[in-house]
mmCIF file of C-alpha atoms and ligand atoms in Angstrom:
data_model
loop_
_atom_site.group_PDB
_atom_site.id
_atom_site.type_symbol
_atom_site.label_atom_id
_atom_site.label_comp_id
_atom_site.label_asym_id
_atom_site.label_seq_id
_atom_site.Cartn_x
_atom_site.Cartn_y
_atom_site.Cartn_z
ATOM 1 C CA MET A 268 -19.852 24.001 -15.287
ATOM 2 C CA ASN A 269 -18.075 21.318 -13.248
ATOM 3 C CA ARG A 270 -15.254 22.786 -11.619
ATOM 4 C CA VAL A 271 -12.372 21.900 -9.560
ATOM 5 C CA ILE A 272 -13.081 24.490 -7.114
ATOM 6 C CA GLU A 273 -16.907 24.635 -6.148
ATOM 7 C CA LYS A 274 -18.427 27.155 -3.644
ATOM 8 C CA ASN A 275 -18.533 24.250 -0.594
ATOM 9 C CA THR A 276 -14.426 23.504 -1.506
ATOM 10 C CA LYS A 277 -12.108 23.986 1.757
ATOM 11 C CA ALA A 278 -9.213 22.388 1.137
ATOM 12 C CA LEU A 279 -7.124 20.576 -1.751
ATOM 13 C CA PHE A 280 -4.786 17.765 -0.321
ATOM 14 C CA PHE A 281 -1.810 16.509 -2.744
ATOM 15 C CA ASP A 282 -0.066 13.650 -3.418
ATOM 16 C CA LEU A 283 4.050 14.132 -3.042
ATOM 17 C CA ASP A 284 5.600 11.899 -5.308
ATOM 18 C CA GLY A 285 4.843 12.389 -9.101
ATOM 19 C CA CYS A 286 2.680 14.821 -7.910
ATOM 20 C CA ILE A 287 4.042 18.139 -5.908
ATOM 21 C CA TYR A 288 7.903 16.582 -7.079
ATOM 22 C CA TYR A 289 9.755 13.897 -8.877
ATOM 23 C CA GLY A 290 12.409 12.174 -7.131
ATOM 24 C CA ARG A 291 14.500 15.607 -5.877
ATOM 25 C CA LYS A 292 12.797 17.904 -8.325
ATOM 26 C CA LEU A 293 9.798 20.309 -7.637
ATOM 27 C CA ALA A 294 7.153 19.789 -10.413
ATOM 28 C CA GLU A 295 6.504 23.210 -12.405
ATOM 29 C CA ARG A 296 4.135 25.849 -11.065
ATOM 30 C CA ALA A 297 3.871 24.132 -7.409
ATOM 31 C CA ASN A 298 4.726 27.243 -5.271
ATOM 32 C CA GLU A 299 2.472 29.443 -8.040
ATOM 33 C CA LEU A 300 -0.512 26.581 -7.557
ATOM 34 C CA LEU A 301 -0.069 26.427 -4.051
ATOM 35 C CA GLU A 302 -0.284 30.675 -3.745
ATOM 36 C CA LEU A 303 -2.956 30.794 -5.871
ATOM 37 C CA LEU A 304 -5.057 28.284 -3.293
ATOM 38 C CA ARG A 305 -4.075 30.681 -0.519
ATOM 39 C CA SER A 306 -5.200 33.584 -2.146
ATOM 40 C CA GLY A 307 -8.395 31.813 -2.693
ATOM 41 C CA GLY A 308 -8.991 30.960 0.959
ATOM 42 C CA ILE A 309 -8.387 27.567 0.074
ATOM 43 C CA ARG A 310 -6.551 25.414 2.584
ATOM 44 C CA ILE A 311 -3.806 22.463 1.852
ATOM 45 C CA GLY A 312 -2.394 19.574 2.807
ATOM 46 C CA PHE A 313 -0.390 16.919 1.948
ATOM 47 C CA ILE A 314 -1.379 12.829 2.022
ATOM 48 C CA THR A 315 1.591 10.674 1.310
ATOM 49 C CA ASN A 316 2.172 7.175 1.420
ATOM 50 C CA ASN A 317 5.812 7.809 2.651
ATOM 51 C CA SER A 318 6.926 5.055 5.066
ATOM 52 C CA ARG A 319 10.637 6.375 5.212
ATOM 53 C CA GLU A 320 10.456 9.838 6.834
ATOM 54 C CA ASP A 321 8.034 11.438 9.291
ATOM 55 C CA ALA A 322 6.066 14.834 8.633
ATOM 56 C CA ALA A 323 9.290 17.289 9.905
ATOM 57 C CA GLU A 324 11.398 15.326 7.881
ATOM 58 C CA ILE A 325 8.934 15.667 4.494
ATOM 59 C CA GLY A 326 8.204 18.955 5.519
ATOM 60 C CA ARG A 327 12.100 19.988 5.589
ATOM 61 C CA LYS A 328 12.895 17.851 2.061
ATOM 62 C CA LEU A 329 10.021 20.177 0.549
ATOM 63 C CA SER A 330 11.560 23.117 1.687
ATOM 64 C CA GLY A 331 14.826 22.056 0.265
ATOM 65 C CA MET A 332 13.751 21.593 -2.815
ATOM 66 C CA GLY A 333 12.415 25.276 -3.112
ATOM 67 C CA LEU A 334 8.494 24.773 -1.810
ATOM 68 C CA ARG A 335 7.090 27.649 0.177
ATOM 69 C CA LEU A 336 5.075 25.846 3.083
ATOM 70 C CA ASN A 337 3.012 27.890 5.647
ATOM 71 C CA ASP A 338 2.641 24.928 8.397
ATOM 72 C CA GLU A 339 0.392 23.050 5.754
ATOM 73 C CA GLN A 340 -0.877 19.343 7.124
ATOM 74 C CA ILE A 341 1.702 16.609 6.169
ATOM 75 C CA VAL A 342 -0.289 13.158 6.669
ATOM 76 C CA ASN A 343 1.984 10.272 6.602
ATOM 77 C CA ALA A 344 2.092 6.577 6.535
ATOM 78 C CA THR A 345 5.086 6.338 8.713
ATOM 79 C CA GLU A 346 3.376 8.318 11.693
ATOM 80 C CA ALA A 347 -0.272 7.264 10.937
ATOM 81 C CA VAL A 348 0.500 3.786 11.355
ATOM 82 C CA ALA A 349 1.756 4.178 14.669
ATOM 83 C CA SER A 350 -1.496 6.271 15.789
ATOM 84 C CA TYR A 351 -3.493 3.476 14.037
ATOM 85 C CA LEU A 352 -1.777 0.836 16.331
ATOM 86 C CA THR A 353 -2.552 2.539 19.235
ATOM 87 C CA GLU A 354 -6.470 3.347 18.276
ATOM 88 C CA ARG A 355 -7.106 -0.234 17.589
ATOM 89 C CA TYR A 356 -4.731 -2.505 20.173
ATOM 90 C CA GLY A 357 -3.108 0.080 22.612
ATOM 91 C CA ARG A 358 0.247 -0.172 23.187
ATOM 92 C CA VAL A 359 1.759 -3.479 21.825
ATOM 93 C CA ASN A 360 5.280 -5.210 21.072
ATOM 94 C CA VAL A 361 6.391 -4.325 17.613
ATOM 95 C CA LYS A 362 9.315 -5.273 15.097
ATOM 96 C CA VAL A 363 9.433 -2.697 12.373
ATOM 97 C CA ALA A 364 10.881 -3.767 9.181
ATOM 98 C CA GLY A 365 11.250 -0.005 7.990
ATOM 99 C CA SER A 366 13.300 3.118 8.563
ATOM 100 C CA GLU A 367 14.810 4.459 11.890
ATOM 101 C CA SER A 368 12.005 6.803 11.488
ATOM 102 C CA LEU A 369 9.061 4.257 11.529
ATOM 103 C CA ARG A 370 10.816 2.741 14.666
ATOM 104 C CA ARG A 371 11.068 6.375 16.036
ATOM 105 C CA ALA A 372 7.592 7.290 15.496
ATOM 106 C CA ILE A 373 6.234 4.077 16.539
ATOM 107 C CA ALA A 374 8.392 3.832 19.758
ATOM 108 C CA GLY A 375 6.996 7.729 20.649
ATOM 109 C CA GLN A 376 3.574 6.357 21.065
ATOM 110 C CA GLY A 377 4.741 4.166 23.484
ATOM 111 C CA HIS A 378 4.808 0.948 21.783
ATOM 112 C CA ARG A 379 7.677 -1.317 22.809
ATOM 113 C CA LEU A 380 10.487 -1.998 20.044
ATOM 114 C CA LEU A 381 11.535 -5.731 19.983
ATOM 115 C CA GLU A 382 14.844 -6.165 17.769
ATOM 116 C CA TRP A 383 14.720 -8.838 15.142
ATOM 117 C CA GLU A 384 17.120 -11.091 16.644
ATOM 118 C CA ALA A 385 14.805 -11.296 20.050
ATOM 119 C CA ARG A 386 13.208 -14.549 20.634
ATOM 120 C CA GLU A 387 9.958 -13.130 21.916
ATOM 121 C CA ILE A 388 7.558 -12.895 19.021
ATOM 122 C CA ALA A 389 6.118 -9.911 18.379
ATOM 123 C CA ASP A 390 2.234 -8.916 18.624
ATOM 124 C CA THR A 391 2.521 -7.012 15.283
ATOM 125 C CA ILE A 392 5.119 -6.803 12.846
ATOM 126 C CA VAL A 393 5.016 -3.411 10.766
ATOM 127 C CA ILE A 394 6.464 -3.386 7.220
ATOM 128 C CA GLY A 395 7.452 -0.135 5.636
ATOM 129 C CA ARG A 396 9.978 0.613 3.064
ATOM 130 C CA ASP A 397 12.580 -1.521 4.070
ATOM 131 C CA THR A 398 15.556 -0.694 2.281
ATOM 132 C CA GLU A 399 17.723 -3.738 4.353
ATOM 133 C CA PHE A 400 14.972 -6.125 3.315
ATOM 134 C CA ASP A 401 16.369 -9.558 2.475
ATOM 135 C CA TYR A 402 15.662 -13.453 2.735
ATOM 136 C CA ARG A 403 16.735 -13.807 6.246
ATOM 137 C CA ARG A 404 13.950 -11.081 7.186
ATOM 138 C CA LEU A 405 11.486 -12.456 5.056
ATOM 139 C CA GLN A 406 12.056 -15.794 6.561
ATOM 140 C CA ARG A 407 11.907 -14.308 10.301
ATOM 141 C CA ILE A 408 8.278 -12.287 9.454
ATOM 142 C CA VAL A 409 7.097 -15.496 7.993
ATOM 143 C CA ASP A 410 7.952 -17.716 11.108
ATOM 144 C CA GLU A 411 6.569 -15.344 13.587
ATOM 145 C CA SER A 412 3.340 -14.597 10.958
ATOM 146 C CA PHE A 413 2.596 -18.609 11.605
ATOM 147 C CA ARG A 414 3.268 -18.384 15.394
ATOM 148 C CA GLY A 415 0.580 -15.546 15.666
ATOM 149 C CA ALA A 416 2.033 -12.012 15.211
ATOM 150 C CA ARG A 417 -0.185 -9.620 13.413
ATOM 151 C CA LEU A 418 0.894 -8.269 9.916
ATOM 152 C CA LEU A 419 0.340 -4.080 9.277
ATOM 153 C CA SER A 420 2.013 -2.601 6.365
ATOM 154 C CA THR A 421 2.333 1.240 5.859
ATOM 155 C CA ASN A 422 1.218 1.310 2.492
ATOM 156 C CA ALA A 423 0.648 -1.159 -0.668
ATOM 157 C CA ASP A 424 2.647 0.561 -3.509
ATOM 158 C CA ARG A 425 4.668 -1.566 -5.929
ATOM 159 C CA SER A 426 6.667 1.341 -6.640
ATOM 160 C CA HIS A 427 7.210 5.133 -6.557
ATOM 161 C CA PRO A 428 8.568 7.422 -9.753
ATOM 162 C CA GLY A 429 12.103 8.582 -9.003
ATOM 163 C CA GLU A 430 14.118 10.964 -11.021
ATOM 164 C CA ASP A 431 14.490 10.554 -14.764
ATOM 165 C CA GLY A 432 11.999 7.795 -14.890
ATOM 166 C CA ARG A 433 13.358 5.706 -12.751
ATOM 167 C CA VAL A 434 11.350 3.152 -11.157
ATOM 168 C CA ILE A 435 11.850 2.845 -7.120
ATOM 169 C CA PRO A 436 10.709 -0.656 -5.408
ATOM 170 C CA GLU A 437 8.326 0.202 -2.621
ATOM 171 C CA THR A 438 6.635 -1.151 0.429
ATOM 172 C CA GLY A 439 4.123 -2.971 -1.575
ATOM 173 C CA SER A 440 6.782 -5.119 -3.502
ATOM 174 C CA LEU A 441 8.042 -6.257 -0.129
ATOM 175 C CA MET A 442 4.847 -7.338 0.812
ATOM 176 C CA ALA A 443 3.717 -9.240 -2.497
ATOM 177 C CA ALA A 444 6.983 -11.536 -1.229
ATOM 178 C CA ILE A 445 5.318 -11.745 2.092
ATOM 179 C CA GLU A 446 1.578 -12.469 0.918
ATOM 180 C CA SER A 447 2.831 -15.134 -1.327
ATOM 181 C CA ILE A 448 3.557 -17.348 1.735
ATOM 182 C CA VAL A 449 1.175 -16.469 4.034
ATOM 183 C CA GLY A 450 -1.560 -16.694 1.990
ATOM 184 C CA SER A 451 -3.782 -13.922 2.484
ATOM 185 C CA SER A 452 -3.617 -10.162 2.083
ATOM 186 C CA VAL A 453 -1.882 -7.973 4.754
ATOM 187 C CA LYS A 454 -3.747 -4.860 6.051
ATOM 188 C CA SER A 455 -2.085 -1.456 4.792
ATOM 189 C CA ILE A 456 -2.910 1.900 6.084
ATOM 190 C CA GLY A 457 -1.778 4.193 3.356
ATOM 191 C CA LYS A 458 -4.035 5.275 0.279
ATOM 192 C CA PRO A 459 -6.307 3.747 -0.757
ATOM 193 C CA ASP A 460 -7.360 3.299 2.732
ATOM 194 C CA ASN A 461 -9.344 5.822 4.621
ATOM 195 C CA CYS A 462 -7.078 6.024 7.326
ATOM 196 C CA LEU A 463 -4.943 9.006 5.936
ATOM 197 C CA TYR A 464 -7.881 10.783 4.352
ATOM 198 C CA GLU A 465 -9.749 10.657 7.744
ATOM 199 C CA LEU A 466 -6.216 11.969 9.769
ATOM 200 C CA ALA A 467 -5.866 14.890 7.191
ATOM 201 C CA MET A 468 -9.927 15.660 7.300
ATOM 202 C CA ARG A 469 -9.751 15.728 11.025
ATOM 203 C CA ALA A 470 -6.741 18.034 11.225
ATOM 204 C CA TYR A 471 -8.845 21.046 9.344
ATOM 205 C CA LYS A 472 -12.211 19.785 10.508
ATOM 206 C CA LEU A 473 -13.788 18.625 7.202
ATOM 207 C CA THR A 474 -15.966 16.541 5.363
ATOM 208 C CA PRO A 475 -15.137 14.689 2.116
ATOM 209 C CA SER A 476 -17.631 16.751 -0.111
ATOM 210 C CA GLU A 477 -15.435 19.568 1.452
ATOM 211 C CA CYS A 478 -12.044 17.913 -0.033
ATOM 212 C CA VAL A 479 -10.385 17.332 -3.321
ATOM 213 C CA MET A 480 -7.617 14.707 -3.952
ATOM 214 C CA VAL A 481 -5.000 15.405 -5.847
ATOM 215 C CA GLY A 482 -2.429 12.689 -7.213
ATOM 216 C CA ASP A 483 -0.944 10.741 -9.932
ATOM 217 C CA ASN A 484 -1.851 7.261 -8.899
ATOM 218 C CA LEU A 485 -5.067 5.915 -9.786
ATOM 219 C CA ALA A 486 -4.977 3.011 -7.678
ATOM 220 C CA THR A 487 -4.305 4.625 -4.588
ATOM 221 C CA ASP A 488 -4.747 8.318 -4.498
ATOM 222 C CA ILE A 489 -7.900 8.883 -6.728
ATOM 223 C CA ALA A 490 -9.294 5.256 -5.893
ATOM 224 C CA GLY A 491 -9.208 6.101 -2.024
ATOM 225 C CA ALA A 492 -10.679 9.533 -2.532
ATOM 226 C CA ASP A 493 -13.663 8.396 -4.360
ATOM 227 C CA ARG A 494 -14.050 5.736 -2.073
ATOM 228 C CA ILE A 495 -14.387 8.046 0.664
ATOM 229 C CA GLY A 496 -16.247 10.520 -1.216
ATOM 230 C CA MET A 497 -13.727 13.312 -2.343
ATOM 231 C CA LYS A 498 -13.784 14.747 -5.783
ATOM 232 C CA SER A 499 -10.066 13.947 -7.259
ATOM 233 C CA VAL A 500 -7.528 15.383 -9.899
ATOM 234 C CA TRP A 501 -5.925 12.907 -11.751
ATOM 235 C CA ILE A 502 -2.198 13.642 -12.652
ATOM 236 C CA ARG A 503 -2.003 11.609 -15.777
ATOM 237 C CA GLN A 504 1.581 11.427 -16.547
ATOM 238 C CA SER A 505 3.363 9.642 -19.854
ATOM 239 C CA GLY A 506 3.951 5.654 -19.475
ATOM 240 C CA SER A 507 0.251 5.424 -17.594
ATOM 241 C CA ASP A 508 -0.870 3.378 -19.894
ATOM 242 C CA LEU A 509 -1.269 0.659 -17.534
ATOM 243 C CA GLN A 510 -3.280 2.626 -15.289
ATOM 244 C CA ASP A 511 -5.626 3.545 -17.815
ATOM 245 C CA ARG A 512 -7.170 0.172 -17.721
ATOM 246 C CA LEU A 513 -8.154 0.257 -14.140
ATOM 247 C CA PRO A 514 -11.759 0.967 -13.550
ATOM 248 C CA ILE A 515 -11.123 4.354 -11.326
ATOM 249 C CA LYS A 516 -12.757 7.250 -12.628
ATOM 250 C CA PRO A 517 -11.064 10.655 -11.284
ATOM 251 C CA THR A 518 -13.415 13.503 -11.419
ATOM 252 C CA PHE A 519 -10.758 15.762 -13.676
ATOM 253 C CA THR A 520 -7.916 14.666 -15.507
ATOM 254 C CA VAL A 521 -4.705 16.863 -16.364
ATOM 255 C CA GLY A 522 -1.347 15.932 -17.488
ATOM 256 C CA LYS A 523 0.944 17.788 -15.108
ATOM 257 C CA LEU A 524 0.715 20.041 -12.167
ATOM 258 C CA SER A 525 0.889 22.713 -14.076
ATOM 259 C CA GLU A 526 -2.377 21.914 -15.864
ATOM 260 C CA LEU A 527 -3.873 22.045 -13.120
ATOM 261 C CA TYR A 528 -2.494 25.377 -12.091
ATOM 262 C CA GLU A 529 -3.922 26.788 -15.663
ATOM 263 C CA LEU A 530 -7.166 25.111 -14.836
ATOM 264 C CA LEU A 531 -7.767 26.818 -11.739
ATOM 265 C CA LEU A 532 -6.280 30.123 -12.842
ATOM 266 C CA SER A 533 -9.239 30.131 -15.489
ATOM 267 C CA GLU A 534 -11.729 28.826 -13.327
ATOM 268 C CA ARG A 535 -11.234 31.903 -11.007
ATOM 269 C CA GLU A 536 -11.513 34.057 -13.737
ATOM 270 C CA TYR A 537 -14.930 32.590 -14.416
ATOM 271 C CA SER A 538 -15.740 32.868 -11.196
ATOM 272 C CA ASP A 539 -18.466 34.863 -9.644
ATOM 273 C CA TYR A 540 -17.644 33.658 -6.105
ATOM 274 C CA ARG A 541 -13.681 34.447 -5.452
ATOM 275 C CA VAL A 542 -11.509 37.002 -6.109
HETATM 276 MG MG1 LIG B 447 2.563 9.567 -6.096
#
């Protein structure tokens, strides 16, 4: 029988927005699900394309919503993009279109931040969910890109779900404006790229076949898991009709997180290898 948790499964990685919570509301049964995994010796991690907050801020937000955490790994695009820059290019001069946390994470890795007004052309412009993004900044990014600045994006999501079904514009929608002018697609380190999955696996010293990715976005969470060789659980929310047309096959599909909890409970009941 095909199970979410098999003998060799060591960790479940969860997306956050639209999976563990919606806007500021915790998904039903989120705590029970995490407890069930802990009691079965399965490790838990969170992999998020969030580019506005660092791990500590995300941890506080989750606790504030009532999620009980045990120091689990929170891998996010905010901090990962800074590490990516260091690993690939060493210390570079960076202009940041994004949050204060993104700027801090990049400066924290020893990169030199340039202000937008600076005449100096950046080595790299990092683009995250920049809530101050406007026409002047777009012009600046285009100017510097044509003069040799490398463009790098935290994540390619066009939107994420907010409370009460609201659609929140994401980094990908800003990237679409930039790419339409620079004429090429910009590298993004968020899911579905391997980068965040690799950081999460490295933290727990695991291989893809030992992990399962759970998320609501077929094009990012599930496509990335598939690409790296992880099993996946797709949380297919109502209003996902557009995603249905994508040629991406999750290993399992549930309607909401609480259904995954029920599924794991039933797996455990019939399991001959876990208590
Ligand atoms: Mg999501």
